[in-house]
Short mmCIF file of C-alpha atoms in Angstrom, two decimals:
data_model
loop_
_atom_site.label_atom_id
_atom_site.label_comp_id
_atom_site.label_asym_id
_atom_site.label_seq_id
_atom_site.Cartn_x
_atom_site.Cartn_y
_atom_site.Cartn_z
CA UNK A 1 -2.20 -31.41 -18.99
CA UNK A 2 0.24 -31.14 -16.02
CA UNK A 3 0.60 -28.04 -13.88
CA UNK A 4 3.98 -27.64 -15.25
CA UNK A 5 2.59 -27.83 -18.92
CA UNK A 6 0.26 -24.98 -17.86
CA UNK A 7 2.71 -22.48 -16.44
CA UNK A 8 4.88 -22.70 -19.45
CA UNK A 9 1.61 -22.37 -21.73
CA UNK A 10 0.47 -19.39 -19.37
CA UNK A 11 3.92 -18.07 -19.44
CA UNK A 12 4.18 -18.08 -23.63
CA UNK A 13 0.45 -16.57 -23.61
CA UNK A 14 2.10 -13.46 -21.12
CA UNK A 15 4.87 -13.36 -23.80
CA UNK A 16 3.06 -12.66 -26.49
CA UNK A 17 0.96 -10.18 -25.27
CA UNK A 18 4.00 -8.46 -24.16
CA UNK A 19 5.24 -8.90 -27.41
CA UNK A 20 2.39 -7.00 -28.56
CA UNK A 21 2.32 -4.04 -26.38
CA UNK A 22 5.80 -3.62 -27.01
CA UNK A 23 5.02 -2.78 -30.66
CA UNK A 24 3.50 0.61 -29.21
CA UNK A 25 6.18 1.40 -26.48
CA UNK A 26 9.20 1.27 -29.70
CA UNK A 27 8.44 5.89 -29.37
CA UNK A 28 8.88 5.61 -25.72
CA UNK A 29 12.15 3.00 -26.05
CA UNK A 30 13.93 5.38 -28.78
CA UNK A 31 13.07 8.59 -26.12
CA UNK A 32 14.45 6.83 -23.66
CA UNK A 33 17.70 5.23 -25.29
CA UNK A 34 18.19 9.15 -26.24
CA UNK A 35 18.36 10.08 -22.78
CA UNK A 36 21.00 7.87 -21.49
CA UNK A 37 23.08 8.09 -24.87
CA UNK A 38 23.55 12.11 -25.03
CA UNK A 39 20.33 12.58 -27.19
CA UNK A 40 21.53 10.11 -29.89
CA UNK A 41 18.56 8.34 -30.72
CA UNK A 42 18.17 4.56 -32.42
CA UNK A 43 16.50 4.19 -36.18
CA UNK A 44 15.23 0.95 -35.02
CA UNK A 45 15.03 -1.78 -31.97
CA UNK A 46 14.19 -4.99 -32.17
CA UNK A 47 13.34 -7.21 -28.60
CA UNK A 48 16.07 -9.57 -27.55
CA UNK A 49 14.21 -10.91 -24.18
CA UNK A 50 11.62 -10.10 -21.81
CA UNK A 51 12.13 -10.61 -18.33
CA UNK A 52 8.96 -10.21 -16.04
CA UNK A 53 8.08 -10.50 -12.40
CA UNK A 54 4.49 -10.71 -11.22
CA UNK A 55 3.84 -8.27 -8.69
CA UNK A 56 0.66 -9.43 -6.14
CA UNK A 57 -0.91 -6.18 -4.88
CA UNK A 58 -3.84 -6.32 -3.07
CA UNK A 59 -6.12 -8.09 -5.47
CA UNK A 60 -4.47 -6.72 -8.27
CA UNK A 61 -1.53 -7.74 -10.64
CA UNK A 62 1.07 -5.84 -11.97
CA UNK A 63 3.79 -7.24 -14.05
CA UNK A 64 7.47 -5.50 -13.67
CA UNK A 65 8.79 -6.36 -16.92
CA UNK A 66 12.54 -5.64 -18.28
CA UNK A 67 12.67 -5.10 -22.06
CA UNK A 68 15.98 -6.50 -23.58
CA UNK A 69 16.47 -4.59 -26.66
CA UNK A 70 19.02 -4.61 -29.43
CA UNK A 71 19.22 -1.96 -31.52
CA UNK A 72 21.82 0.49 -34.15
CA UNK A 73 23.25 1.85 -31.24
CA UNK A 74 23.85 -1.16 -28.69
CA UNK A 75 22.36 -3.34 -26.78
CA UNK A 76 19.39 -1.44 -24.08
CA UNK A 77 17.69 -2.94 -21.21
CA UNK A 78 14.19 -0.62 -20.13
CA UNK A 79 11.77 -1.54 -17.88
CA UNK A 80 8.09 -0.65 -17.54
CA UNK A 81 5.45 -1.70 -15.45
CA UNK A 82 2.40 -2.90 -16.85
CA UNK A 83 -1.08 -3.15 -15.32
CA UNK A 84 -3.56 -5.52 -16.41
CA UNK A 85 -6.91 -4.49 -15.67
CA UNK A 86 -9.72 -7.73 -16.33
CA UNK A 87 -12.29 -5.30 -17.48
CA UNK A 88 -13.17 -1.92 -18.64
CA UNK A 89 -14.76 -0.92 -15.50
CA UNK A 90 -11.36 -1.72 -13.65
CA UNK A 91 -9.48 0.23 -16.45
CA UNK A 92 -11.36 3.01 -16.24
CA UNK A 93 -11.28 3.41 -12.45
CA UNK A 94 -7.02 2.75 -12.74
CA UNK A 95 -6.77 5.78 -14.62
CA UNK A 96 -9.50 8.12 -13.11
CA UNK A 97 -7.68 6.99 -9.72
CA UNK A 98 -4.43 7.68 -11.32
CA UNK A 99 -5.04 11.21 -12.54
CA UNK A 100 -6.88 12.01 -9.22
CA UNK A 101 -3.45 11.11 -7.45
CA UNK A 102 -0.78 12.32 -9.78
CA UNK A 103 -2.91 15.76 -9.35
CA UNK A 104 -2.67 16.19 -5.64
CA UNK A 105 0.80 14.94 -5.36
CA UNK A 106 2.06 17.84 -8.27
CA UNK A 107 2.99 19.86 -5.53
CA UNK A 108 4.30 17.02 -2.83
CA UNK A 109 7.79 16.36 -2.94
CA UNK A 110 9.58 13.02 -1.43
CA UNK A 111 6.53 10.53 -3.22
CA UNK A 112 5.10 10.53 -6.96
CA UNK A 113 3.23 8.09 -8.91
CA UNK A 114 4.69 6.45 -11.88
CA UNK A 115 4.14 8.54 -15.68
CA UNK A 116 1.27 6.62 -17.75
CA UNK A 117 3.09 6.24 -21.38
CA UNK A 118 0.59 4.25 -22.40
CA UNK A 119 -2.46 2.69 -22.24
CA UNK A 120 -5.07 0.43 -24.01
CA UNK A 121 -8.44 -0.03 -23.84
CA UNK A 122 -9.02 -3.06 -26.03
CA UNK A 123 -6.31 -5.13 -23.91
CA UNK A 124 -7.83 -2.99 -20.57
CA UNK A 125 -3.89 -2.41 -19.56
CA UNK A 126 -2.35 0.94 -18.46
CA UNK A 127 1.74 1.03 -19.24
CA UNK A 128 3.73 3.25 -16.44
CA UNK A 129 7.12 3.68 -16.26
CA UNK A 130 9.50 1.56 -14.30
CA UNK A 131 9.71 2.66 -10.79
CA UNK A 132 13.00 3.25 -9.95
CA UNK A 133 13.06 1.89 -6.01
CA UNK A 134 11.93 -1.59 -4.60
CA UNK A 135 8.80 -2.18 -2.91
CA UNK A 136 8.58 -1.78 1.02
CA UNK A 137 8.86 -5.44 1.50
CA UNK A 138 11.77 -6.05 -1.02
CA UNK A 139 14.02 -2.84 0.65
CA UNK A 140 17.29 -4.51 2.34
CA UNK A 141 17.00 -1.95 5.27
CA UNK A 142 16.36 -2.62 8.81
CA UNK A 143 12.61 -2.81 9.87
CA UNK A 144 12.28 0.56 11.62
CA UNK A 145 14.24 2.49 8.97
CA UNK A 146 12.00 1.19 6.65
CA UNK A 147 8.24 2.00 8.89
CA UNK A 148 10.22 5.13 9.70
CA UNK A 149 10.25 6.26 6.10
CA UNK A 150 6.70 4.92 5.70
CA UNK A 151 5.17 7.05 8.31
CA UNK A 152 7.26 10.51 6.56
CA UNK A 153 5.69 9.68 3.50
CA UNK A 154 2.00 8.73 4.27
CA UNK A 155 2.19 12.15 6.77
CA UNK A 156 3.15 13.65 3.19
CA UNK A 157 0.06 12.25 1.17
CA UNK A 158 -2.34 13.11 4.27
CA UNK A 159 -3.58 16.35 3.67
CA UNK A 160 -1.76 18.18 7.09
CA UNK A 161 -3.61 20.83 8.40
CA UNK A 162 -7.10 20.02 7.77
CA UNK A 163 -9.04 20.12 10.70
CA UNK A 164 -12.56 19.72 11.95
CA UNK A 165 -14.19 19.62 15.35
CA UNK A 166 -15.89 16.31 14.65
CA UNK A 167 -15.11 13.15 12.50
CA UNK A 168 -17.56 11.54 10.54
CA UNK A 169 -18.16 8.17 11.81
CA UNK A 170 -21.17 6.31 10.20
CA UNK A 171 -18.66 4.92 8.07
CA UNK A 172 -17.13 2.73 10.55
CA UNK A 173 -20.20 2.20 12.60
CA UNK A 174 -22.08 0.89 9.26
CA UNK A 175 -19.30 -1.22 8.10
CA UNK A 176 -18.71 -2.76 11.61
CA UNK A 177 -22.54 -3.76 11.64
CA UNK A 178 -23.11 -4.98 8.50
CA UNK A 179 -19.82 -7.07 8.70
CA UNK A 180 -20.99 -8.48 12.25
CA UNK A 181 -23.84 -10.01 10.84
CA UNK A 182 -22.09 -11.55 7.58
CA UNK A 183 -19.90 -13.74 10.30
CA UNK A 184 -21.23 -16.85 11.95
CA UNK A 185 -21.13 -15.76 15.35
CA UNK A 186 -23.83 -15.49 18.17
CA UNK A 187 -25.73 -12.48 19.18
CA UNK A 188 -24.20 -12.59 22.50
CA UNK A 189 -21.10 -11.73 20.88
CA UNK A 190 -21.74 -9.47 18.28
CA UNK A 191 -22.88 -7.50 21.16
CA UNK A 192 -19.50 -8.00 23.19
CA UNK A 193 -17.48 -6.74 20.27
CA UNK A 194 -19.66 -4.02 19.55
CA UNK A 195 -19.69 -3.55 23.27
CA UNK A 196 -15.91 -2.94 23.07
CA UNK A 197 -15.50 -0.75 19.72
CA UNK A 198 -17.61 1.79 21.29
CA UNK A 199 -14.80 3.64 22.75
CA UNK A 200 -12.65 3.68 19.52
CA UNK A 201 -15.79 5.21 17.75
CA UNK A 202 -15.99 7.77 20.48
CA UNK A 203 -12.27 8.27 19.94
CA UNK A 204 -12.59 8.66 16.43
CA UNK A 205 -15.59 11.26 16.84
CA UNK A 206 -13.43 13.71 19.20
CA UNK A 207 -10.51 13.59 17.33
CA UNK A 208 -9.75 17.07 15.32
CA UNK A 209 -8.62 16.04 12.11
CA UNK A 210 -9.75 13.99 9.25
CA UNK A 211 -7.21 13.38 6.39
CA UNK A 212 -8.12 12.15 2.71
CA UNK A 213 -7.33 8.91 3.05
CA UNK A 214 -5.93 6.38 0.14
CA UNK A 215 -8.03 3.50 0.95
CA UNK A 216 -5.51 1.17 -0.21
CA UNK A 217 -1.90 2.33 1.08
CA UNK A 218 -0.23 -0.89 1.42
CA UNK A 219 3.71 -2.15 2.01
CA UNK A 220 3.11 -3.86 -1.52
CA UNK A 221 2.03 -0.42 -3.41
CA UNK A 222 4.76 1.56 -2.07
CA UNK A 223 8.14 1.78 -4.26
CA UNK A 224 10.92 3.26 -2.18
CA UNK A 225 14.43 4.77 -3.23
CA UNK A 226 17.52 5.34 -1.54
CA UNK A 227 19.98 7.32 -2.70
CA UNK A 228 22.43 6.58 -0.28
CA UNK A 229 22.15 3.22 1.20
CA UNK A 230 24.65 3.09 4.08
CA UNK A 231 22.82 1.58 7.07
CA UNK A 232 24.39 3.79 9.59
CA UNK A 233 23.94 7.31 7.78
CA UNK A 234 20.06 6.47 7.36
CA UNK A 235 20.04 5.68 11.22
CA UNK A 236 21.99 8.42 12.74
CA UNK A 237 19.45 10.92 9.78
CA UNK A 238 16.24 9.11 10.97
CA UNK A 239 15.45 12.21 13.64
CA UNK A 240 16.15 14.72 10.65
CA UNK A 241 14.82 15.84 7.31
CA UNK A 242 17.35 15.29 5.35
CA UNK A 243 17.25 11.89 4.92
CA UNK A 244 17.37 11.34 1.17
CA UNK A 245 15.31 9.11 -0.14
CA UNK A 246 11.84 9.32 -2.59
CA UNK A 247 8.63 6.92 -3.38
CA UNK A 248 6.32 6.15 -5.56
CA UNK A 249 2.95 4.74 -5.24
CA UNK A 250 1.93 1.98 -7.44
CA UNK A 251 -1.65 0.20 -8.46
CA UNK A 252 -4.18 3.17 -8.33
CA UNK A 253 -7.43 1.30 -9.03
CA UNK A 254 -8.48 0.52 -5.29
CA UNK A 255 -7.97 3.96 -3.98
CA UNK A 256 -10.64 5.77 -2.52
CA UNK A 257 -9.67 9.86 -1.72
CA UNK A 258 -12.01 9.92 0.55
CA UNK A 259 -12.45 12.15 3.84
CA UNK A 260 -11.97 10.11 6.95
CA UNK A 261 -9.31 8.86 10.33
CA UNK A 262 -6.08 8.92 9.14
CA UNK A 263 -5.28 5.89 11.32
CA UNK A 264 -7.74 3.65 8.70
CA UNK A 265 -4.11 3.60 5.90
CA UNK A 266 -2.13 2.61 9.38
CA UNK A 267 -4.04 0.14 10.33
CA UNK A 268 -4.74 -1.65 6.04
CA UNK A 269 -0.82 -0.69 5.83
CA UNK A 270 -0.61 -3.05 9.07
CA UNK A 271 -2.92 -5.82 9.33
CA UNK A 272 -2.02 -8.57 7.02
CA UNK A 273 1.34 -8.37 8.61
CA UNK A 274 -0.21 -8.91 12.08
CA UNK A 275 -2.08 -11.27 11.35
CA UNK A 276 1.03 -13.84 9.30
CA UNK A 277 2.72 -12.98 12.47
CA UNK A 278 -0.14 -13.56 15.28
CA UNK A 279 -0.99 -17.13 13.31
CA UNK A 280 2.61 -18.18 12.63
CA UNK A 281 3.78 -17.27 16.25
CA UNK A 282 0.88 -16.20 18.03
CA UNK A 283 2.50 -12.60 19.29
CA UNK A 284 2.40 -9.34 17.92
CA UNK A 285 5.22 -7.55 18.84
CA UNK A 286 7.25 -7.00 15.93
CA UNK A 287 4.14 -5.49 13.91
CA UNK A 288 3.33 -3.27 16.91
CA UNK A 289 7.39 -2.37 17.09
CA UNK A 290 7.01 -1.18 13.00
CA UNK A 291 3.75 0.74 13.80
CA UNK A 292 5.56 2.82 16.32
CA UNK A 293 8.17 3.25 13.95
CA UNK A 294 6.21 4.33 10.78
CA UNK A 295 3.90 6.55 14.05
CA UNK A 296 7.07 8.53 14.85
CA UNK A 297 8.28 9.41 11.12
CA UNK A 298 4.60 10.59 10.52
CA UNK A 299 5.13 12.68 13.61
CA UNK A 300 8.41 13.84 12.74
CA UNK A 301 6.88 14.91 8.63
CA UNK A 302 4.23 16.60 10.53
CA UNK A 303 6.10 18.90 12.32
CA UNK A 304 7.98 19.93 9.43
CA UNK A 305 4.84 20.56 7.94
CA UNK A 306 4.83 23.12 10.86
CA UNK A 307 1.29 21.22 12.03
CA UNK A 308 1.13 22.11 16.04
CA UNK A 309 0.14 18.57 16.80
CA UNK A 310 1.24 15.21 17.34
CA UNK A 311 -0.60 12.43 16.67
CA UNK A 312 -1.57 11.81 20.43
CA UNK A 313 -2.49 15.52 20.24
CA UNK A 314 -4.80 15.32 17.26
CA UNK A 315 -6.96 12.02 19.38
CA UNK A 316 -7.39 13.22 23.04
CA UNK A 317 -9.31 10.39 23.94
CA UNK A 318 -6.78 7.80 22.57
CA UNK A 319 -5.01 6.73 19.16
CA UNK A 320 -7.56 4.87 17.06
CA UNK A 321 -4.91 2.06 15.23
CA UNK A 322 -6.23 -0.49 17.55
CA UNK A 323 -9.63 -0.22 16.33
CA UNK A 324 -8.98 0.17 12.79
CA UNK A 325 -6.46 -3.19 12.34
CA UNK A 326 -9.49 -4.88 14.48
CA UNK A 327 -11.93 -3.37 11.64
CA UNK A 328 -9.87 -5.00 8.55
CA UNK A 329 -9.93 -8.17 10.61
CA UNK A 330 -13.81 -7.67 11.36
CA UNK A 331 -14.12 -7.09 7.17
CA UNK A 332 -12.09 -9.83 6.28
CA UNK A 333 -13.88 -12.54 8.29
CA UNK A 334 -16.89 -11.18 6.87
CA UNK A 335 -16.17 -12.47 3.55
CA UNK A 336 -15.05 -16.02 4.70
CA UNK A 337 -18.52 -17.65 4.30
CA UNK A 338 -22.11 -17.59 5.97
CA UNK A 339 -23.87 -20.10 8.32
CA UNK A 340 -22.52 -23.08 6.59
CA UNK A 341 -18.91 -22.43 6.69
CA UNK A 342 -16.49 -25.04 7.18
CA UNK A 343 -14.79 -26.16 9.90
CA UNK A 344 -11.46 -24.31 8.77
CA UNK A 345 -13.14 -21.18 8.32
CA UNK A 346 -14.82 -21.97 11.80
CA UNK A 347 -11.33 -21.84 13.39
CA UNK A 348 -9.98 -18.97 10.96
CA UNK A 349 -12.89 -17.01 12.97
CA UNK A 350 -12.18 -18.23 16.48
CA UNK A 351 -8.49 -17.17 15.98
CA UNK A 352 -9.08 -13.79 14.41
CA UNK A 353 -11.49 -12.92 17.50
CA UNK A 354 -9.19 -14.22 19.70
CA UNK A 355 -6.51 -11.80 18.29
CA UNK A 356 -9.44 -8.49 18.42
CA UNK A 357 -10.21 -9.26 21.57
CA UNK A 358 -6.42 -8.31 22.89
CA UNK A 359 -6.72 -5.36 20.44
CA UNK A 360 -9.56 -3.98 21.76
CA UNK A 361 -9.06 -4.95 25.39
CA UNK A 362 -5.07 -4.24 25.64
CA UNK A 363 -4.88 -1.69 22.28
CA UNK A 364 -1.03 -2.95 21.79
CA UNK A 365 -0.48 -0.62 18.96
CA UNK A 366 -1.10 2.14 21.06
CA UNK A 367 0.84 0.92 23.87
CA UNK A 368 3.95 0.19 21.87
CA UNK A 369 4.16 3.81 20.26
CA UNK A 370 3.78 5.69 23.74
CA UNK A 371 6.48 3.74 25.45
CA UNK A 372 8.62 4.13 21.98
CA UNK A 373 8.14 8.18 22.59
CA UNK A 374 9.21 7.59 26.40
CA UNK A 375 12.71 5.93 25.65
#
């Protein structure tokens, strides 16, 4: 069977099972047909289309799909997204993650998660509404508006004001260890880079705040809305609160809510972007540009928050982001293969040390946020 042959096949296959959980959205349809028609609500609706985009998150995929409906009172178009989960360990963990999130953002304005209207354990799928913004990567606004907004609303799902004198950090130092010795590398330098992530560790130690971190806050995940879209208002409101806009967060299963540096969602929010930029065109400016971006609207969200620190307040001994994209990359190469790997992977590895090394010896993320705060 050609590969052409197979999409359509897998494409009828998605249509049918969209066919099928439609049968059990028809109460949700009429409730929502009623809203935008002055409460008038259809006897019946019957499906004219479906339209869906695949949405790759992570390691997750989530379908954005448009109902087309027909019904007594017109024609309607609704759209959902709908989250297919593999298994029922996955399913259950999507919603546990998504109640766990919805809960602690009840009282957080500017970000929400989509409503659950429905979910199914035989077809291990969870329903939410559509989200009403585009993702981070699909929003036709400039690159620092956009990191700029990113940074207000992570400093919004960071619980401000919770400090301690220490940070925990076997975390990181376990992780970093274990990951070393899954990478076919020499002893000689494991040492070096373990030799060099020292000081972040340190860094991460003295800092004074922890933060509840998402574990999985990525450009992908992150539905944004604008109400007003004109380029030049948004810039000349970027060093003010009353910028309007409002996000969602989408795919819950991968979440953690778990105590630890608030740089660790920078630097997984950051990474793969660094690194399609660092292979394609060896530099690493424009990634380092964004972070100081998204580092200044956290800044700016914390102080209305009325914290009494800045993010270079809350690390004396230096900001951590550095470390933490260096970490993912450390992680990532970990899962490439062992001893035997292959002569691509080989060079995958050389050029991801190659791009730690100036991380941990130069720390450009760092440098490009303090001489964004000096201009």
């Amino acid at each position: 069977m050609s590969e052409e042959a197979q999409q359509i096949r897998k494409k009828m296959r998605i249509h049918e099972v969209l066919t099928t959980v439609a049968e059990k959205l028809e109460p949700y349809f009429k409730e929502m047909i009623s809203r935008v028609n002055r409460g008038n609500e259809p006897q019946f609706t019957t499906i004219l289309d479906i339209e869906e985009k695949l949405l790759q998150i992570s390691r997750s995929k989530i379908y954005d799909v448009e109902y087309q409906l027909h019904t007594d009172l017109g024609k309607f178009d609704i759209r959902v997204l709908i989250k297919f989960c593999g298994n029922p360990e996955k399913f259950q963990q999507e919603l546990s993650n998504y109640s766990t999130l919805s809960r602690k953002l009840l009282t957080t304005d500017l970000i929400t998660t989509p409503s659950v209207i429905y979910h199914s354990e035989r077809l291990n799928c969870v329903i939410y509404e559509g989200a009403k913004g585009l993702s981070y990567k699909e929003l036709e606004v400039e690159r620092d508006i956009k990191a700029f907004i990113a940074g207000r609303l992570l400093a919004k799902i960071h619980k401000i004001g919770q400090f301690n004198s220490q940070m925990e950090i076997s975390y990181y130092r376990d992780l970093l260890l274990f990951s070393l010795t899954q990478i076919p590398i020499s002893a000689e330098q494991q040492e070096r880079i373990i030799d060099k992530m020292l000081p972040a560790l340190i860094s991460v130690r003295s800092s004074i705040s922890s933060v509840e971190v998402l574990g999985d806050f990525l450009p992908t995940s992150l539905i944004i809305h604008i109400e007003d879209q004109t380029l030049l208002k948004i810039r000349n409101e970027m060093s003010s609160p009353k910028m309007n806009f409002s996000a969602e967060i989408i795919n819950t299963e991968g979440l953690s809510f778990e105590w630890r540096d608030r740089f660790e969602c920078m630097g997984t929010f950051f990474a793969e972007q660094l690194i399609s930029e660092y292979d394609e065109k060896k530099k690493y400016s424009q990634t380092c540009a964004d972070f100081a971006a998204l580092a200044i609207g956290y800044d700016l969200q914390l102080s209305l928050e009325n914290s009494k620190f800045s993010l270079l307040g809350l690390y004396p001994q230096g900001l951590t982001i550095d470390f933490h994209v260096a970490l993912y990359l450390i992680v990532g190469m970990a899962s490439l293969g062992g001893q035997g790997a292959t002569e691509k992977v080989q060079q995958i590895i050389a050029d991801r040390f190659e791009l730690i090394e100036i991380l941990l010896n130069h720390k450009p993320f760092e440098a490009t946020y303090r001489k964004a705060l000096q201009l």
